[in-house]
PDB file of C-alpha atoms in Angstrom:
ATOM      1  CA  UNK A   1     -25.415  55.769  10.371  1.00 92.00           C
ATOM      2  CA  UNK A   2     -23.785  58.980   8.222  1.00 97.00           C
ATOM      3  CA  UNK A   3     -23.264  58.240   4.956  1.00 98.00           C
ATOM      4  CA  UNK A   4     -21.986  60.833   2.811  1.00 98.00           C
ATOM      5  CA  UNK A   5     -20.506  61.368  -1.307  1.00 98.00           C
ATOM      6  CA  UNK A   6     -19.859  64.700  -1.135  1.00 96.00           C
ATOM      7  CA  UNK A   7     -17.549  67.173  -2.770  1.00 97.00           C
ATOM      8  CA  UNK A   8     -17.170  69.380  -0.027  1.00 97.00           C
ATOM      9  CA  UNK A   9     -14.412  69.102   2.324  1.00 97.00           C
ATOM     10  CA  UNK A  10     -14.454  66.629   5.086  1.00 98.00           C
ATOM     11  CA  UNK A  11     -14.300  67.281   8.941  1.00 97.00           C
ATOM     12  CA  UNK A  12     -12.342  65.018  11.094  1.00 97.00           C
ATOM     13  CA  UNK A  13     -14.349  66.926  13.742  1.00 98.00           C
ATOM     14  CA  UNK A  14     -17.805  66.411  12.376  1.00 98.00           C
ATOM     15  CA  UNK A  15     -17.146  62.959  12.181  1.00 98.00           C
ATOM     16  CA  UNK A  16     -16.875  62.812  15.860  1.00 97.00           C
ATOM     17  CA  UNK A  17     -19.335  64.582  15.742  1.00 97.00           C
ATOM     18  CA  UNK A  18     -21.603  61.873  14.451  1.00 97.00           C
ATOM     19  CA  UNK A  19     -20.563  59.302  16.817  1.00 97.00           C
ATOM     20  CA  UNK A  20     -20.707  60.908  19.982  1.00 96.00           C
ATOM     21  CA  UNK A  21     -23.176  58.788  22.958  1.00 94.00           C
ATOM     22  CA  UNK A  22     -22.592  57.846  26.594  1.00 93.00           C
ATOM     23  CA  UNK A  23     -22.809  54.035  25.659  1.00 94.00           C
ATOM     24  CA  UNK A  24     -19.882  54.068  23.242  1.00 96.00           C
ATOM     25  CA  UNK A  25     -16.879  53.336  24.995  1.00 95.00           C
ATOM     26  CA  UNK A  26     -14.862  52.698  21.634  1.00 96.00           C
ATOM     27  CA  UNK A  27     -14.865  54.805  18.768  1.00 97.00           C
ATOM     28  CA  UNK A  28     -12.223  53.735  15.772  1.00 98.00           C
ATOM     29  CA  UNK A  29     -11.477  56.977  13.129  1.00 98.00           C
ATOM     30  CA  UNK A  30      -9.773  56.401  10.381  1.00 98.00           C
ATOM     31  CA  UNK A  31      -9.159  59.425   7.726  1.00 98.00           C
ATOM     32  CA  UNK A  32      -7.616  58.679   4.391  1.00 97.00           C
ATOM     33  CA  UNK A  33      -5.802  61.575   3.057  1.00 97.00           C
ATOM     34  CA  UNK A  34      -4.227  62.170  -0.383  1.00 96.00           C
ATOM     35  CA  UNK A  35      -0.143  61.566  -0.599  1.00 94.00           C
ATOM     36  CA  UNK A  36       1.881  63.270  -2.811  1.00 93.00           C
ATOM     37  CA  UNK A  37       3.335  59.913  -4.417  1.00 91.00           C
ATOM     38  CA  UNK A  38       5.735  59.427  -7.890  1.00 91.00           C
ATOM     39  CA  UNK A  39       3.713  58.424 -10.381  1.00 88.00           C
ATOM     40  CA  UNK A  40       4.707  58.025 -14.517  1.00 86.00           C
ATOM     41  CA  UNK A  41       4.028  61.191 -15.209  1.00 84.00           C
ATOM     42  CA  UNK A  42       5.672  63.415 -12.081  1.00 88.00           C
ATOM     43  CA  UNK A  43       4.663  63.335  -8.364  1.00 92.00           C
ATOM     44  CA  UNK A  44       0.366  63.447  -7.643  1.00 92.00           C
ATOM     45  CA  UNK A  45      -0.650  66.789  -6.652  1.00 94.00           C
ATOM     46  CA  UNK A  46      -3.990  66.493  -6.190  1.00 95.00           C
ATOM     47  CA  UNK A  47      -6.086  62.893  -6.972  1.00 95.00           C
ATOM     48  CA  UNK A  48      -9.984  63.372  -9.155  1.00 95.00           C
ATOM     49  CA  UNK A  49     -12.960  61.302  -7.793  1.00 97.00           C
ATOM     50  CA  UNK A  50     -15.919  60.186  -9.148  1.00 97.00           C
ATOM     51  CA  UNK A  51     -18.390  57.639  -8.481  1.00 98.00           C
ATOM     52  CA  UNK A  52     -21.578  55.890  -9.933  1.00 97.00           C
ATOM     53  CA  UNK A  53     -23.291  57.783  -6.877  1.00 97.00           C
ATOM     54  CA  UNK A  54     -26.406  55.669  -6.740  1.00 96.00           C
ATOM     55  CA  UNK A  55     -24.939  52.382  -6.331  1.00 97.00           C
ATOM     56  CA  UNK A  56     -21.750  54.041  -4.262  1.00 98.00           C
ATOM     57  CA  UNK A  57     -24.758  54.974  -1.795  1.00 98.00           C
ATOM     58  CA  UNK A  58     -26.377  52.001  -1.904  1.00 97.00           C
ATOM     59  CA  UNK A  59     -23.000  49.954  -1.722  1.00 97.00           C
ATOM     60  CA  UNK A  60     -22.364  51.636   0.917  1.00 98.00           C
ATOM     61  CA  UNK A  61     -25.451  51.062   3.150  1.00 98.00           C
ATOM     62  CA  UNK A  62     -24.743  47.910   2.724  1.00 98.00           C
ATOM     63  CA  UNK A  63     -21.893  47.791   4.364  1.00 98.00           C
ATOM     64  CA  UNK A  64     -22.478  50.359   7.219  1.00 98.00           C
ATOM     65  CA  UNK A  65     -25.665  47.027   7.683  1.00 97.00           C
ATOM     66  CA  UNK A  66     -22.690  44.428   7.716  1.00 97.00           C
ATOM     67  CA  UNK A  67     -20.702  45.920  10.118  1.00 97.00           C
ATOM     68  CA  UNK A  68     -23.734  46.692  12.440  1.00 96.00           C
ATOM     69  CA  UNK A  69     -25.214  42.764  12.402  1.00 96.00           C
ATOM     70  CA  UNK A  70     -21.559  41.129  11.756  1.00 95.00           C
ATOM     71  CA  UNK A  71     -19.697  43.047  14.112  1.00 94.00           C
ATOM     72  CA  UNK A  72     -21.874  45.297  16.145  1.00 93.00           C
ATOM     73  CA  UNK A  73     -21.017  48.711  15.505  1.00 96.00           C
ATOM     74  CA  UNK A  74     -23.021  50.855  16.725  1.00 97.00           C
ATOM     75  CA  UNK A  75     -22.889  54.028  14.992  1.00 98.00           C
ATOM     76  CA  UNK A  76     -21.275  54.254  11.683  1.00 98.00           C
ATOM     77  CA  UNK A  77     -19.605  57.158   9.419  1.00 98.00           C
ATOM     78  CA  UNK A  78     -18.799  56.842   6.038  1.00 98.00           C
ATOM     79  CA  UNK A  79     -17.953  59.735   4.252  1.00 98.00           C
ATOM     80  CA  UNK A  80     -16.568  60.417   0.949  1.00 98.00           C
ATOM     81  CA  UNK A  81     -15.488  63.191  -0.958  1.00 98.00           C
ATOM     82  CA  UNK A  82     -15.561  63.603  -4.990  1.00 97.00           C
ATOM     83  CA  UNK A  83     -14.172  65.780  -7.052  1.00 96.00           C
ATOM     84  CA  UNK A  84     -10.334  66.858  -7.038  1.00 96.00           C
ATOM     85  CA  UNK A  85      -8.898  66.822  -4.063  1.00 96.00           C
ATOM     86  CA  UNK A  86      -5.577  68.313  -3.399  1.00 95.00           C
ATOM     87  CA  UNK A  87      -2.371  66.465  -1.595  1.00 96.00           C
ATOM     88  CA  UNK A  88      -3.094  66.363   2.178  1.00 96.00           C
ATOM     89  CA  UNK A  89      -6.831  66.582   2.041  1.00 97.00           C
ATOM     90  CA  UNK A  90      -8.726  63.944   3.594  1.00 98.00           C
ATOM     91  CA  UNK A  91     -10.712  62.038   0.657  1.00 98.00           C
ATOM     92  CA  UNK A  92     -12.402  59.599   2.762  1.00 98.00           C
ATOM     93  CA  UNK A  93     -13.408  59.235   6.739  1.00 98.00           C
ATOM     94  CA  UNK A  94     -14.268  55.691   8.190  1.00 98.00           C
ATOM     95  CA  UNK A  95     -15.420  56.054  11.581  1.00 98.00           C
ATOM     96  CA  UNK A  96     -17.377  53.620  14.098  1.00 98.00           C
ATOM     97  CA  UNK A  97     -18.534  53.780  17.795  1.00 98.00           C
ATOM     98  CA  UNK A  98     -19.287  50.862  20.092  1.00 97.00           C
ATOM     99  CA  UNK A  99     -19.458  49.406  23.480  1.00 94.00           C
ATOM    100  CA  UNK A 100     -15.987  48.317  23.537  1.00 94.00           C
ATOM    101  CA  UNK A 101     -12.632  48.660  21.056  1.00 95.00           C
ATOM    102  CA  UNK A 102     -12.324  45.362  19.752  1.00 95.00           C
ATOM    103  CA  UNK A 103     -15.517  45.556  17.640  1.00 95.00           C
ATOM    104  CA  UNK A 104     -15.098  49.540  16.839  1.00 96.00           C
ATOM    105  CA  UNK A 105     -11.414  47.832  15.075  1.00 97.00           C
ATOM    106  CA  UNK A 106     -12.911  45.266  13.490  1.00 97.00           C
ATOM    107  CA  UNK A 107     -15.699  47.169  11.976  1.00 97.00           C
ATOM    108  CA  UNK A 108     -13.137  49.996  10.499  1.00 98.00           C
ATOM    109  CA  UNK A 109     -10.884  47.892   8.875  1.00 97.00           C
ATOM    110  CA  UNK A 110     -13.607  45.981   7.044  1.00 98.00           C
ATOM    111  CA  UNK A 111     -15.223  49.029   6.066  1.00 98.00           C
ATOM    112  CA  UNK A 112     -12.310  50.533   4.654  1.00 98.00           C
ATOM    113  CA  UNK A 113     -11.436  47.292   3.186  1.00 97.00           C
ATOM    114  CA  UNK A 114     -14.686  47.027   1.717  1.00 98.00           C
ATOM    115  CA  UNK A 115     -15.352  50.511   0.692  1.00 98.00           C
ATOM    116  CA  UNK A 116     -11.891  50.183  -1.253  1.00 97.00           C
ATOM    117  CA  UNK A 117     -12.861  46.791  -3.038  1.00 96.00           C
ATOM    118  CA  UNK A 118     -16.562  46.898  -3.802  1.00 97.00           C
ATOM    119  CA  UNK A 119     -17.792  50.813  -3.466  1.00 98.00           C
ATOM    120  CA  UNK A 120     -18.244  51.903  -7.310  1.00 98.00           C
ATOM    121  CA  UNK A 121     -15.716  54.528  -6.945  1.00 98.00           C
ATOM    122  CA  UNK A 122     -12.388  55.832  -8.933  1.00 97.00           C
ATOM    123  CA  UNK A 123      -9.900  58.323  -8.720  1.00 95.00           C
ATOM    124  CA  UNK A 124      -7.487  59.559 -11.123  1.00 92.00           C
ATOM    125  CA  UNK A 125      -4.283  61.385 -10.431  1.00 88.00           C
ATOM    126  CA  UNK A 126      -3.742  64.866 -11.610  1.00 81.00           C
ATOM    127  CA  UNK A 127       0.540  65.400 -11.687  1.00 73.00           C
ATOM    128  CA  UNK A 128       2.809  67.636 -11.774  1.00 70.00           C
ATOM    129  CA  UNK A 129       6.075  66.659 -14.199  1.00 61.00           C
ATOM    130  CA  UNK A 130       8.685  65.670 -11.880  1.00 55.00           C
ATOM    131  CA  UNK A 131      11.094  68.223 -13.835  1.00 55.00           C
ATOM    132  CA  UNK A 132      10.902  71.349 -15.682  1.00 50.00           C
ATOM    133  CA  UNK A 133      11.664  70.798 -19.135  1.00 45.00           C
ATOM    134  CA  UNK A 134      15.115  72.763 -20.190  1.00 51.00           C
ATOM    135  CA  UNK A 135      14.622  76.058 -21.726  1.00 51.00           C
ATOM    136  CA  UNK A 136      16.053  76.597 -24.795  1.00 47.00           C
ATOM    137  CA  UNK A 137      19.146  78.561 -24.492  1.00 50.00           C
ATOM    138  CA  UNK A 138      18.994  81.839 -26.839  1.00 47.00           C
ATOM    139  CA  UNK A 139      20.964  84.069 -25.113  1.00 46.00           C
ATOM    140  CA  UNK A 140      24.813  84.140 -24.225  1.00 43.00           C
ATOM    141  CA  UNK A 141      25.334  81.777 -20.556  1.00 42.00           C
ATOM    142  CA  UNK A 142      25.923  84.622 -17.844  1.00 38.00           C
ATOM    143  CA  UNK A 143      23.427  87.326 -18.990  1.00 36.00           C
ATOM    144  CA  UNK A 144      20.313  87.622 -17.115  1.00 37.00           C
ATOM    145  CA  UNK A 145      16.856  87.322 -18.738  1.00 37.00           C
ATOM    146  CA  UNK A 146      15.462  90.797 -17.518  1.00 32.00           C
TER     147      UNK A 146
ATOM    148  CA  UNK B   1     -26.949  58.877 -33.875  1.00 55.00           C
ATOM    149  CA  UNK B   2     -29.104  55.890 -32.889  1.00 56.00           C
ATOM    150  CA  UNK B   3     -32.793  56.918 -31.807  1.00 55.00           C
ATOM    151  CA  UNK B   4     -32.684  56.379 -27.890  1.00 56.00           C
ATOM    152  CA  UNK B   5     -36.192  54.129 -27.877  1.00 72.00           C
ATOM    153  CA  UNK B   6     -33.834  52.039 -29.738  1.00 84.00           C
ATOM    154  CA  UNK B   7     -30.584  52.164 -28.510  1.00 94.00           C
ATOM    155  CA  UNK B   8     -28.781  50.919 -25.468  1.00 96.00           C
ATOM    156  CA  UNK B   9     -27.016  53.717 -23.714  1.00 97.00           C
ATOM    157  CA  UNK B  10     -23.679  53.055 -22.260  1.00 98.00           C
ATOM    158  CA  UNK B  11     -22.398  54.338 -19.759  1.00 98.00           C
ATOM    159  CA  UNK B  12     -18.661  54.695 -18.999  1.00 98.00           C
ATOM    160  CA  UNK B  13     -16.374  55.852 -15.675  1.00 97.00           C
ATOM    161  CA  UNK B  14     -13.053  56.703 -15.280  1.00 96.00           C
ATOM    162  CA  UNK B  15     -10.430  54.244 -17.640  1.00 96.00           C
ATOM    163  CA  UNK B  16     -13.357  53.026 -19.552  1.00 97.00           C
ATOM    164  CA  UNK B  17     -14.628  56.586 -20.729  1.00 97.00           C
ATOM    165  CA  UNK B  18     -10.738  57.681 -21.071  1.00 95.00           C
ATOM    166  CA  UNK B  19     -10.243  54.635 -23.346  1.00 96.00           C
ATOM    167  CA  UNK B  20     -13.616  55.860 -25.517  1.00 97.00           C
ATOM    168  CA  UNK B  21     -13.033  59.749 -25.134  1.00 96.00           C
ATOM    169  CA  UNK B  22     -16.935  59.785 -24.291  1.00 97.00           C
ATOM    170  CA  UNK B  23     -18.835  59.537 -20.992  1.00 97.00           C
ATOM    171  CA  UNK B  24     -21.845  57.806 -22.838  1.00 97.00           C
ATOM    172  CA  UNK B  25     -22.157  56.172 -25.985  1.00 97.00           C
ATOM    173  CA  UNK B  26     -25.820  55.422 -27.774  1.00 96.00           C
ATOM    174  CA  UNK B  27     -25.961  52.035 -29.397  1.00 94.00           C
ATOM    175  CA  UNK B  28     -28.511  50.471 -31.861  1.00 93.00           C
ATOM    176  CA  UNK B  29     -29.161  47.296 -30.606  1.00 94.00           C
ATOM    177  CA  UNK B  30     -31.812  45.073 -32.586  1.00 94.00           C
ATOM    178  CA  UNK B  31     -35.401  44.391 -31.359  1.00 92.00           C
ATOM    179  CA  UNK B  32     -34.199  41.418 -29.036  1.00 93.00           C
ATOM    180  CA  UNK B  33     -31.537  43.455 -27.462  1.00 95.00           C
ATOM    181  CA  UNK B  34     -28.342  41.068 -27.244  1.00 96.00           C
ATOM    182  CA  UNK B  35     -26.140  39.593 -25.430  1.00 96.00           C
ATOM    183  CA  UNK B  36     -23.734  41.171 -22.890  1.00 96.00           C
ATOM    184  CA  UNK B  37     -21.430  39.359 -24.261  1.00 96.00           C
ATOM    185  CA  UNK B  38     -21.742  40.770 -28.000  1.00 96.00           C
ATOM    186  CA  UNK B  39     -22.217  43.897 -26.619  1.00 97.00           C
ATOM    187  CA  UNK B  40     -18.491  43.394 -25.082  1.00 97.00           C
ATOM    188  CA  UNK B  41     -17.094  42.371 -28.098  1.00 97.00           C
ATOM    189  CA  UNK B  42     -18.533  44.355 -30.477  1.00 96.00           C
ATOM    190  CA  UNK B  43     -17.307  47.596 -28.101  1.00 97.00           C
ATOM    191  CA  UNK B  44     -13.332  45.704 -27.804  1.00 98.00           C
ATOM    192  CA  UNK B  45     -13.651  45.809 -31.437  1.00 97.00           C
ATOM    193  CA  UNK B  46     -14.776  49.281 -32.158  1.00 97.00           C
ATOM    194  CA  UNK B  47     -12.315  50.697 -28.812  1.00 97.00           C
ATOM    195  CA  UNK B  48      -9.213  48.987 -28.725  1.00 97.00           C
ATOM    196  CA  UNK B  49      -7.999  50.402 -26.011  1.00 97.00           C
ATOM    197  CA  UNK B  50     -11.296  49.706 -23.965  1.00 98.00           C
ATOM    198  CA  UNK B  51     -10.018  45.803 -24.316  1.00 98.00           C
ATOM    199  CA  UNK B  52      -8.205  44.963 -21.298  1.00 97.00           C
ATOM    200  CA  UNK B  53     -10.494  47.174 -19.514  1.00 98.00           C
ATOM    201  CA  UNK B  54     -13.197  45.434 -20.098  1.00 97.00           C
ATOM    202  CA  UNK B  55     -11.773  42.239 -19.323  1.00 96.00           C
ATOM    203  CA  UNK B  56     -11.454  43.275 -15.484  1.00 96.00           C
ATOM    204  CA  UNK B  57     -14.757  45.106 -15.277  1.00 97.00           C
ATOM    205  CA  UNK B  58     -17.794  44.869 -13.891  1.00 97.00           C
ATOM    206  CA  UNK B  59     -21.005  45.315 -15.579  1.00 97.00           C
ATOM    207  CA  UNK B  60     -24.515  46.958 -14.266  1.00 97.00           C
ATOM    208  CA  UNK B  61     -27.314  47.678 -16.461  1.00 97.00           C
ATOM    209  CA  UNK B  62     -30.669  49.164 -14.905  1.00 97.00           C
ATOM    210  CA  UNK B  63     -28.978  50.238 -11.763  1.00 96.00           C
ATOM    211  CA  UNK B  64     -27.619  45.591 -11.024  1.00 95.00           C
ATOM    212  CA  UNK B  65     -24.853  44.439 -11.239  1.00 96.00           C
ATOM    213  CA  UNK B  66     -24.798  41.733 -13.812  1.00 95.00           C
ATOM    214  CA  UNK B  67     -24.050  38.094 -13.440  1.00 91.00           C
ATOM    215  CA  UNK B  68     -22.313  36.309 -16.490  1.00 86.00           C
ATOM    216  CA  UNK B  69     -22.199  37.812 -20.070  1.00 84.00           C
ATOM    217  CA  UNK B  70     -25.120  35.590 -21.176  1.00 81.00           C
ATOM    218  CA  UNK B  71     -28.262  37.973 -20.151  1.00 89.00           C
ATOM    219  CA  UNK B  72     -29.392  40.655 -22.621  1.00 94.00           C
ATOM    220  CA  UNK B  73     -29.108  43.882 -23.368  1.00 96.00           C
ATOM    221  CA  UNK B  74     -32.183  45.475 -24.531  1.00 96.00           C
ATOM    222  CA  UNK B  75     -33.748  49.180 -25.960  1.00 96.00           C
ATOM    223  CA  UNK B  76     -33.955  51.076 -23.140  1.00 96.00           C
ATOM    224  CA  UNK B  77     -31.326  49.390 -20.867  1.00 97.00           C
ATOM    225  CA  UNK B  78     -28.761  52.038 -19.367  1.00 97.00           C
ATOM    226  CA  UNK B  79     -25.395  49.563 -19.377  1.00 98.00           C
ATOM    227  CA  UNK B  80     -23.013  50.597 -17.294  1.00 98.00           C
ATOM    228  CA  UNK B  81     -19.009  49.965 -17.482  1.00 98.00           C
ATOM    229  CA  UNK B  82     -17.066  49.798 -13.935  1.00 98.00           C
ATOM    230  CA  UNK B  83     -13.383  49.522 -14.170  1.00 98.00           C
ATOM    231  CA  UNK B  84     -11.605  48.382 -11.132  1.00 97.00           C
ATOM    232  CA  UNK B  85     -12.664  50.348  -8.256  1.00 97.00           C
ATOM    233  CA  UNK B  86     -10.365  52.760  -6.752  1.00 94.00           C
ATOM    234  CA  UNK B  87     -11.610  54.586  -3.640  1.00 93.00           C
ATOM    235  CA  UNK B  88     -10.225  55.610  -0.813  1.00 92.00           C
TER     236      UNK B  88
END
């Protein structure tokens, strides 16, 4: 298993990477990547991570375990990155090879699942106002600034 | 400040520390430590806005998650706040 908190950028490509093997008929990728959503204070532009990294890690080992004796993945990926990351990067990769599809599904969805629900983990967003605040007028309306 | 060999340091992420302004806080806590559940009280009463945070948090001190608010706290404990996770 790859298991990774990292604040570099992650590779959609390295992840497949890391579950490459001539047994592993199935392999389930799931990237996460940062959406520009409305929030209070404008629209996200980029989302802050941190994480109690010991017991992220350790959390997350865990789980990469579950997957392997619950649902029989075979080889496991779970990477995330910390830090700020900007709209359209990919903050988190979930990936899983096995013999066959059905348990290469099963085992992504309950570690994203789980990753979202028990991994010690948080992000904040970092927006943009959703409008310019009005300049105040001092000069006459048709006149150009420069 | 509190002398650390006698102080619980706590340890705050994301909500929690924005609610405190601090990433850590030092507390004097008596010889017999006390009880999570002081400690939780006495820090709603000082932070206000920690309050409702705390109410949906989890707590690990030493590196475990802990169980109920009745164990203690003691001098030399690292007590850490969790807020709601959010990864993802």
């Amino acid at each position: 298993m790859s298991i990774r908190l990292s604040r570099r950028a992650l590779s959609v490509g390295a992840a497949m990477r890391e579950l490459e093997g001539d047994e592993l008929g199935g392999v389930v990728l799931f990237a996460g990547r940062v959406r520009p959503d409305r929030v209070a204070s404008g629209r996200v532009q980029a989302l802050f991570y941190e994480a109690d990294r010991p017991l992220a890690l350790r959390q997350l080992r865990r789980l990469a375990g579950t997957a392997r004796g619950r649902y029989g993945a075979r080889r496991i990926v779970l990477w995330h990155r910390l830090g700020t990351i900007p709209v359209g990067d990919v903050a988190v990769i979930v990936g899983v090879a096995s013999a066959h599809r059905a348990r290469a599904f099963e085992s992504a969805r309950y570690l994203i699942e789980e990753l979202k629900a028990t991994v010690p983990i948080w992000k904040t967003d970092r927006a943009r106002p959703a409008r310019r605040p009005r300049r105040p007028r001092s000069r006459p309306r048709g006149r150009s600034s420069g | 400040m509190p002398k650390p060999g006698r102080s619980v340091r706590i340890v705050l992420f994301a909500s929690a520390r924005e609610a405190v302004g601090a990433a850590a806080l030092e507390r004097a806590v008596p010889e017999r430590g006390v009880s999570v559940e002081t400690l939780l009280r006495e820090l709603a009463r000082e932070y206000p806005p920690l309050a409702p945070i705390l109410r949906a948090s989890r707590f690990v001190r030493n590196g475990e998650y802990v169980v109920g608010r009745r164990g203690r706290v003691r001098r030399g404990d690292e007590f850490a706040i969790h807020p709601p996770y959010g990864g993802g």
